[in-house]
Short mmCIF file of C-alpha atoms and ligand atoms in Angstrom, two decimals:
data_model
loop_
_atom_site.label_atom_id
_atom_site.label_comp_id
_atom_site.label_asym_id
_atom_site.label_seq_id
_atom_site.Cartn_x
_atom_site.Cartn_y
_atom_site.Cartn_z
CA UNK A 17 54.03 -48.19 -71.76
CA UNK A 18 51.33 -45.55 -71.09
CA UNK A 19 50.90 -46.96 -67.62
CA UNK A 20 54.64 -46.61 -67.11
CA UNK A 21 54.61 -42.96 -68.29
CA UNK A 22 51.68 -42.16 -65.97
CA UNK A 23 53.55 -43.70 -63.03
CA UNK A 24 56.67 -41.62 -63.79
CA UNK A 25 54.40 -38.49 -64.10
CA UNK A 26 52.80 -39.22 -60.73
CA UNK A 27 56.20 -39.66 -59.08
CA UNK A 28 57.41 -36.39 -60.62
CA UNK A 29 54.28 -34.57 -59.41
CA UNK A 30 54.70 -35.88 -55.86
CA UNK A 31 58.41 -34.95 -55.91
CA UNK A 32 57.68 -31.45 -57.20
CA UNK A 33 54.90 -30.74 -54.72
CA UNK A 34 57.17 -31.93 -51.87
CA UNK A 35 59.91 -29.66 -53.18
CA UNK A 36 57.49 -26.75 -53.46
CA UNK A 37 56.27 -27.27 -49.89
CA UNK A 38 59.87 -27.37 -48.75
CA UNK A 39 60.67 -24.12 -50.60
CA UNK A 40 57.51 -22.42 -49.31
CA UNK A 41 58.07 -23.38 -45.74
CA UNK A 42 61.60 -22.03 -45.99
CA UNK A 43 60.45 -18.69 -47.40
CA UNK A 44 57.86 -18.01 -44.65
CA UNK A 45 59.48 -16.53 -41.58
CA UNK A 46 58.32 -18.63 -38.70
CA UNK A 47 59.13 -17.24 -35.34
CA UNK A 48 61.14 -19.57 -33.13
CA UNK A 49 58.71 -20.03 -30.27
CA UNK A 50 60.45 -20.82 -27.03
CA UNK A 51 58.16 -22.64 -24.69
CA UNK A 52 60.33 -23.56 -21.77
CA UNK A 53 58.65 -25.81 -19.23
CA UNK A 54 56.89 -23.77 -16.57
CA UNK A 55 56.85 -24.68 -12.90
CA UNK A 56 53.31 -23.69 -11.93
CA UNK A 57 54.10 -24.38 -8.29
CA UNK A 58 56.47 -21.43 -8.04
CA UNK A 59 56.25 -18.88 -10.84
CA UNK A 60 58.83 -16.12 -10.81
CA UNK A 61 56.98 -12.82 -11.20
CA UNK A 62 59.16 -9.83 -12.07
CA UNK A 63 57.88 -6.47 -10.82
CA UNK A 64 58.94 -3.01 -9.68
CA UNK A 65 57.64 -0.45 -7.21
CA UNK A 66 55.21 1.92 -8.88
CA UNK A 67 52.38 3.06 -6.59
CA UNK A 68 49.48 2.29 -6.52
CA UNK A 69 50.15 -0.68 -8.81
CA UNK A 70 53.01 -2.11 -6.79
CA UNK A 71 53.88 -0.97 -3.25
CA UNK A 72 55.82 -2.57 -0.44
CA UNK A 73 54.63 -2.40 3.13
CA UNK A 74 56.95 -4.11 5.64
CA UNK A 75 58.47 -6.38 3.01
CA UNK A 76 54.97 -7.34 1.86
CA UNK A 77 53.94 -6.46 -1.68
CA UNK A 78 50.56 -4.89 -2.27
CA UNK A 79 48.83 -2.68 -4.83
CA UNK A 80 46.47 -3.10 -7.74
CA UNK A 81 48.81 -5.16 -9.97
CA UNK A 82 50.08 -7.29 -7.06
CA UNK A 83 46.57 -8.19 -5.96
CA UNK A 84 45.38 -8.71 -9.52
CA UNK A 85 48.24 -11.14 -10.04
CA UNK A 86 47.44 -12.95 -6.77
CA UNK A 87 43.83 -13.37 -7.94
CA UNK A 88 45.02 -14.68 -11.33
CA UNK A 89 47.45 -17.10 -9.63
CA UNK A 90 44.62 -18.49 -7.47
CA UNK A 91 42.48 -18.82 -10.59
CA UNK A 92 45.12 -20.80 -12.51
CA UNK A 93 46.17 -22.68 -9.35
CA UNK A 94 49.73 -21.44 -9.42
CA UNK A 95 52.15 -20.55 -6.65
CA UNK A 96 54.49 -17.61 -7.19
CA UNK A 97 57.01 -15.23 -5.70
CA UNK A 98 58.03 -11.69 -6.73
CA UNK A 99 61.42 -10.73 -8.09
CA UNK A 100 61.91 -6.96 -7.77
CA UNK A 101 63.69 -4.88 -10.42
CA UNK A 102 64.65 -1.21 -10.25
CA UNK A 103 63.09 0.10 -13.46
CA UNK A 104 61.20 -0.87 -16.59
CA UNK A 105 64.41 -1.41 -18.59
CA UNK A 106 65.50 -4.01 -16.02
CA UNK A 107 62.05 -5.63 -16.12
CA UNK A 108 62.25 -6.08 -19.89
CA UNK A 109 65.85 -7.36 -19.70
CA UNK A 110 64.91 -9.77 -16.89
CA UNK A 111 62.00 -11.31 -18.80
CA UNK A 112 64.17 -11.57 -21.91
CA UNK A 113 66.95 -13.31 -19.99
CA UNK A 114 64.46 -15.82 -18.55
CA UNK A 115 64.86 -14.57 -14.98
CA UNK A 116 61.10 -14.59 -14.59
CA UNK A 117 58.07 -16.39 -16.06
CA UNK A 118 56.18 -13.13 -16.42
CA UNK A 119 56.22 -9.50 -15.29
CA UNK A 120 53.47 -7.33 -13.87
CA UNK A 121 53.66 -3.70 -12.69
CA UNK A 122 52.46 -0.72 -14.81
CA UNK A 123 53.89 -2.04 -18.07
CA UNK A 124 52.59 -0.28 -21.17
CA UNK A 125 51.82 -2.37 -24.23
CA UNK A 126 53.78 -0.88 -27.14
CA UNK A 127 54.38 -2.05 -30.69
CA UNK A 128 58.12 -2.13 -30.09
CA UNK A 129 57.83 -4.31 -26.97
CA UNK A 130 55.29 -6.54 -28.76
CA UNK A 131 58.02 -7.41 -31.28
CA UNK A 132 60.15 -9.03 -28.60
CA UNK A 133 57.65 -10.15 -25.97
CA UNK A 134 54.10 -11.35 -25.58
CA UNK A 135 51.50 -9.37 -23.68
CA UNK A 136 48.31 -10.47 -21.96
CA UNK A 137 45.04 -8.78 -22.81
CA UNK A 138 45.04 -5.14 -21.66
CA UNK A 139 44.64 -5.13 -17.88
CA UNK A 140 44.35 -1.34 -17.27
CA UNK A 141 43.58 1.82 -19.27
CA UNK A 142 46.34 4.36 -18.87
CA UNK A 143 47.98 7.26 -20.69
CA UNK A 144 50.58 9.97 -20.28
CA UNK A 145 49.94 13.28 -18.53
CA UNK A 146 51.82 16.29 -17.19
CA UNK A 147 52.15 17.10 -13.50
CA UNK A 148 53.34 20.45 -12.12
CA UNK A 149 53.46 22.06 -8.69
CA UNK A 150 50.25 23.64 -7.42
CA UNK A 151 52.00 27.03 -7.47
CA UNK A 152 52.53 26.75 -11.24
CA UNK A 153 50.86 30.13 -11.56
CA UNK A 154 53.02 31.88 -14.01
CA UNK A 155 55.28 33.78 -11.64
CA UNK A 156 57.16 36.56 -13.34
CA UNK A 157 60.46 35.33 -14.61
CA UNK A 158 62.32 37.39 -17.20
CA UNK A 159 60.94 34.98 -19.82
CA UNK A 160 57.33 35.67 -18.82
CA UNK A 161 57.85 39.44 -18.72
CA UNK A 162 59.43 39.25 -22.18
CA UNK A 163 56.51 37.18 -23.46
CA UNK A 164 54.02 39.79 -22.17
CA UNK A 165 55.99 42.65 -23.74
CA UNK A 166 56.48 40.92 -27.08
CA UNK A 167 52.98 39.60 -27.81
CA UNK A 168 49.65 41.05 -28.92
CA UNK A 169 49.33 44.84 -29.04
CA UNK A 170 52.23 45.42 -26.63
CA UNK A 171 55.06 45.99 -29.18
CA UNK A 172 52.86 48.56 -30.96
CA UNK A 173 51.96 50.28 -27.69
CA UNK A 174 55.60 50.42 -26.61
CA UNK A 175 56.49 51.97 -29.99
CA UNK A 176 53.69 54.51 -29.53
CA UNK A 177 54.97 55.33 -26.06
CA UNK A 178 58.44 55.98 -27.49
CA UNK A 179 56.88 58.22 -30.17
CA UNK A 180 54.91 60.11 -27.48
CA UNK A 181 58.19 60.89 -25.77
CA UNK A 182 60.42 61.59 -28.79
CA UNK A 183 58.01 63.73 -30.87
CA UNK A 184 56.66 66.07 -28.12
CA UNK A 185 60.14 66.49 -26.60
CA UNK A 186 61.44 67.74 -29.98
CA UNK A 187 58.43 69.99 -30.55
CA UNK A 188 58.58 71.44 -27.05
CA UNK A 189 62.37 71.98 -27.24
CA UNK A 190 61.90 73.72 -30.62
CA UNK A 191 59.17 76.03 -29.23
CA UNK A 192 61.14 76.78 -26.07
CA UNK A 193 64.61 77.09 -27.60
CA UNK A 194 64.52 80.94 -27.64
CA UNK A 195 65.24 80.95 -23.98
CA UNK A 196 61.84 81.77 -22.48
CA UNK A 197 61.89 78.50 -20.52
CA UNK A 198 63.68 78.15 -17.22
CA UNK A 199 63.95 74.37 -17.52
CA UNK A 200 64.92 73.75 -21.17
CA UNK A 201 68.33 74.81 -22.42
CA UNK A 202 68.72 76.72 -25.68
CA UNK A 203 71.23 74.17 -27.00
CA UNK A 204 70.00 70.93 -28.54
CA UNK A 205 72.09 69.09 -25.95
CA UNK A 206 71.21 69.11 -23.08
CA UNK A 207 67.94 70.86 -24.07
CA UNK A 208 66.52 67.76 -25.77
CA UNK A 209 67.19 65.61 -22.67
CA UNK A 210 65.42 68.17 -20.50
CA UNK A 211 62.49 68.24 -22.95
CA UNK A 212 62.45 64.41 -23.07
CA UNK A 213 62.37 64.29 -19.27
CA UNK A 214 59.43 66.67 -19.37
CA UNK A 215 57.69 64.48 -22.04
CA UNK A 216 58.18 61.33 -19.93
CA UNK A 217 56.52 63.21 -17.07
CA UNK A 218 53.65 64.14 -19.39
CA UNK A 219 53.13 60.49 -20.42
CA UNK A 220 53.20 59.47 -16.76
CA UNK A 221 50.80 62.28 -15.80
CA UNK A 222 53.38 64.31 -13.81
CA UNK A 223 54.63 67.70 -15.02
CA UNK A 224 56.39 69.74 -12.36
CA UNK A 225 57.44 72.35 -14.98
CA UNK A 226 55.50 73.77 -17.86
CA UNK A 227 56.70 75.52 -21.04
CA UNK A 228 56.67 79.31 -21.03
CA UNK A 229 56.16 80.16 -24.74
CA UNK A 230 52.71 80.27 -26.38
CA UNK A 231 53.50 77.43 -28.82
CA UNK A 232 55.26 75.49 -26.12
CA UNK A 233 52.08 75.59 -24.01
CA UNK A 234 49.76 74.66 -26.91
CA UNK A 235 51.99 71.72 -27.84
CA UNK A 236 52.31 70.68 -24.20
CA UNK A 237 48.51 70.70 -23.73
CA UNK A 238 48.07 68.52 -26.82
CA UNK A 239 50.81 66.14 -25.72
CA UNK A 240 49.26 65.83 -22.25
CA UNK A 241 45.79 65.05 -23.66
CA UNK A 242 47.11 62.41 -26.09
CA UNK A 243 49.24 60.91 -23.32
CA UNK A 244 46.23 60.64 -20.97
CA UNK A 245 44.22 58.69 -23.56
CA UNK A 246 47.24 56.55 -24.38
CA UNK A 247 48.04 55.77 -20.74
CA UNK A 248 44.50 54.59 -19.92
CA UNK A 249 44.63 52.20 -22.89
CA UNK A 250 48.16 51.05 -22.03
CA UNK A 251 47.27 50.38 -18.40
CA UNK A 252 44.17 48.36 -19.36
CA UNK A 253 46.21 46.26 -21.83
CA UNK A 254 49.03 45.50 -19.41
CA UNK A 255 46.60 44.68 -16.56
CA UNK A 256 44.75 42.12 -18.66
CA UNK A 257 48.04 40.60 -19.91
CA UNK A 258 49.26 40.20 -16.31
CA UNK A 259 45.94 38.71 -15.17
CA UNK A 260 45.93 36.17 -17.99
CA UNK A 261 49.54 35.23 -17.21
CA UNK A 262 48.66 34.71 -13.54
CA UNK A 263 45.59 32.60 -14.28
CA UNK A 264 47.12 30.59 -17.09
CA UNK A 265 50.14 29.22 -15.28
CA UNK A 266 53.48 28.41 -16.60
CA UNK A 267 53.05 24.96 -18.14
CA UNK A 268 49.67 24.10 -19.59
CA UNK A 269 50.38 21.48 -22.22
CA UNK A 270 53.10 19.64 -24.18
CA UNK A 271 53.88 22.81 -26.16
CA UNK A 272 55.14 24.48 -22.95
CA UNK A 273 57.64 21.73 -22.10
CA UNK A 274 60.47 22.77 -24.45
CA UNK A 275 63.40 24.20 -22.53
CA UNK A 276 61.90 23.12 -19.18
CA UNK A 277 63.30 20.70 -16.62
CA UNK A 278 61.07 17.66 -17.06
CA UNK A 279 61.41 14.43 -15.10
CA UNK A 280 60.19 10.86 -15.65
CA UNK A 281 61.45 7.29 -15.09
CA UNK A 282 64.29 5.48 -16.81
CA UNK A 283 63.31 3.70 -20.03
CA UNK A 284 59.61 4.55 -19.68
CA UNK A 285 57.21 5.24 -22.52
CA UNK A 286 57.01 8.81 -21.13
CA UNK A 287 60.78 9.22 -21.64
CA UNK A 288 60.36 8.04 -25.26
CA UNK A 289 57.42 10.39 -25.80
CA UNK A 290 59.34 13.40 -24.42
CA UNK A 291 62.22 12.71 -26.80
CA UNK A 292 59.77 12.97 -29.72
CA UNK A 293 59.01 16.52 -28.45
CA UNK A 294 62.77 17.28 -28.39
CA UNK A 295 62.63 17.48 -24.61
CA UNK A 296 65.47 15.63 -22.89
CA UNK A 297 64.02 14.39 -19.61
CA UNK A 298 65.84 13.79 -16.35
CA UNK A 299 65.31 10.05 -15.83
CA UNK A 300 64.80 8.76 -12.29
CA UNK A 301 64.72 5.14 -11.12
CA UNK A 302 61.59 5.59 -9.03
CA UNK A 303 58.69 7.85 -10.01
CA UNK A 304 58.48 8.98 -6.36
CA UNK A 305 62.01 10.42 -6.71
CA UNK A 306 60.89 12.47 -9.72
CA UNK A 307 57.82 13.71 -7.84
CA UNK A 308 59.92 14.74 -4.82
CA UNK A 309 62.28 16.63 -7.16
CA UNK A 310 59.23 18.41 -8.61
CA UNK A 311 58.03 19.43 -5.15
CA UNK A 312 61.55 20.65 -4.27
CA UNK A 313 61.57 22.84 -7.40
CA UNK A 314 64.41 20.87 -9.01
CA UNK A 315 62.01 20.08 -11.86
CA UNK A 316 59.36 22.17 -13.64
CA UNK A 317 57.17 19.20 -14.56
CA UNK A 318 56.87 15.41 -14.45
CA UNK A 319 55.44 13.48 -17.39
CA UNK A 320 54.28 9.99 -16.53
CA UNK A 321 51.39 7.52 -16.47
CA UNK A 322 48.17 9.30 -15.54
CA UNK A 323 46.83 6.75 -12.96
CA UNK A 324 50.13 6.95 -11.08
CA UNK A 325 50.08 10.77 -11.14
CA UNK A 326 46.40 10.93 -10.15
CA UNK A 327 47.02 8.61 -7.22
CA UNK A 328 49.95 10.77 -6.07
CA UNK A 329 47.96 14.00 -6.47
CA UNK A 330 45.18 12.54 -4.33
CA UNK A 331 47.43 11.12 -1.61
CA UNK A 332 51.00 12.24 -0.74
CA UNK A 333 51.02 15.15 -3.18
CA UNK A 334 47.67 16.62 -2.20
CA UNK A 335 47.68 20.45 -2.40
CA UNK A 336 51.30 20.33 -3.58
CA UNK A 337 50.95 19.15 -7.17
CA UNK A 338 48.36 19.23 -9.93
CA UNK A 339 47.79 17.64 -13.32
CA UNK A 340 47.60 20.02 -16.28
CA UNK A 341 46.69 19.71 -19.94
CA UNK A 342 45.14 16.90 -21.92
CA UNK A 343 46.02 13.20 -22.00
CA UNK A 344 49.14 13.23 -24.16
CA UNK A 345 48.85 9.65 -25.35
CA UNK A 346 46.56 6.76 -24.44
CA UNK A 347 48.23 3.54 -23.34
CA UNK A 348 47.21 0.16 -21.93
CA UNK A 349 48.99 -1.92 -19.34
CA UNK A 350 49.51 -5.62 -19.89
CA UNK A 351 51.19 -8.58 -18.22
CA UNK A 352 54.49 -9.27 -19.96
CA UNK A 353 55.61 -12.78 -21.00
CA UNK A 354 58.62 -14.16 -22.82
CA UNK A 355 57.79 -14.77 -26.49
CA UNK A 356 55.61 -17.87 -26.93
CA UNK A 357 54.94 -18.43 -23.23
CA UNK A 358 52.39 -21.16 -22.43
CA UNK A 359 51.15 -19.03 -19.57
CA UNK A 360 49.59 -16.34 -21.71
CA UNK A 361 46.40 -18.22 -22.58
CA UNK A 362 45.48 -19.39 -19.05
CA UNK A 363 46.33 -15.92 -17.68
CA UNK A 364 44.10 -14.27 -20.30
CA UNK A 365 41.26 -16.64 -19.43
CA UNK A 366 41.72 -15.88 -15.74
CA UNK A 367 41.74 -12.11 -16.42
CA UNK A 368 38.42 -12.41 -18.25
CA UNK A 369 36.92 -14.53 -15.47
CA UNK A 370 38.01 -11.96 -12.87
CA UNK A 371 36.38 -9.18 -14.88
CA UNK A 372 33.19 -11.24 -15.21
CA UNK A 373 32.93 -12.31 -11.56
CA UNK A 374 33.47 -8.79 -10.15
CA UNK A 375 36.92 -9.40 -8.60
CA UNK A 376 38.58 -6.95 -11.01
CA UNK A 377 35.98 -4.30 -10.23
CA UNK A 378 36.43 -4.75 -6.47
CA UNK A 379 40.21 -4.34 -6.83
CA UNK A 380 39.74 -1.26 -8.97
CA UNK A 381 37.41 0.26 -6.35
CA UNK A 382 39.87 -0.64 -3.59
CA UNK A 383 42.78 1.22 -5.19
CA UNK A 384 41.15 3.94 -7.27
CA UNK A 385 37.83 4.90 -5.70
CA UNK A 386 37.43 8.48 -4.45
CA UNK A 387 37.19 7.35 -0.80
CA UNK A 388 40.36 5.29 -1.03
CA UNK A 389 42.19 8.21 -2.63
CA UNK A 390 40.87 10.66 -0.03
CA UNK A 391 42.43 8.67 2.85
N1 LIG B 426 54.03 2.56 -18.17
C1 LIG B 426 55.43 2.85 -18.13
C2 LIG B 426 56.14 2.01 -19.16
O1 LIG B 426 55.73 0.92 -19.39
C3 LIG B 426 55.95 2.57 -16.76
C4 LIG B 426 57.39 2.87 -16.59
C5 LIG B 426 57.89 2.61 -15.18
O2 LIG B 426 57.44 1.68 -14.52
O3 LIG B 426 58.78 3.36 -14.80
O4 LIG B 426 57.08 2.43 -19.77
#
């Protein structure tokens, strides 16, 4: 009987543990990994033009990412062809729809993209920066003039200037009102305007007429002395404000982008970043279109990936554009795969081998060295 009870107990235990495993495995969210068979002989590689990572010369693709991929393909003994998309949004949609086995261009690894795709190991250090025209030297728009007049000691000095006109003009009119003066009327109007005109002249260091009465002259002498001291101080302050404005330039960092015309590419991480600053960017398909719009003064700034901007500043945009301000956000580029792709591991191994055997370094030097950029 005891043996029988033990047997029933054992069966119950096995049943329960099986049930528990079943329940547990149902409660853990396991991602449905799609590993479609991959044809290594002809991989479809989605890309887009983004110099110097992907360029097209006479229908032939070249650039850092293109050549890095070609080296990886040789390493993993794969054949491949490129499928070109217009922008990063189309790249992501294409990989998701299975139109390609992977994508390589200047694709930033982000937490949001990582939720839907797989990335290789980081293949390039990047980040976002601001580019402006080389003549971004402040200029003197109404906005800049207003900012000079409304900051620092300027509002106080302007108030003092008004006081130096209003107070002496009243005092001088009062002293001269008995009619001794040939240029100030006895009546308050227009006498006060004539006295004010005289006081403005005193502030500016020009007095064609002078009061005739004793008190008028004493007051005028005092007003002229105070005005001289005031004017030297005022001139020094405004000169330094104008010099700083000229040296500083118009856009110097992310804080200067609000209310400006800023361009970037459709669906890029830069577009997302700008929206967090409450700046609505003009989104272009190609980054070169945004950079041309900047040169043509249709934009005030372009915010985009720093290696792309640096390459442009050193080549086509030399002497026309410049990078300003700090790195806004660091990013890394990766090779993009559909979720659960079998290609990720061999590609990662190949990437590491290429870094170890110097191929990566040679490619980097080819596309980013000072001599290459100076050509
Ligand atoms: N690094 C940018 C991104 O991944 C590139 C965008 C682009 O190619 O336009 O969003």
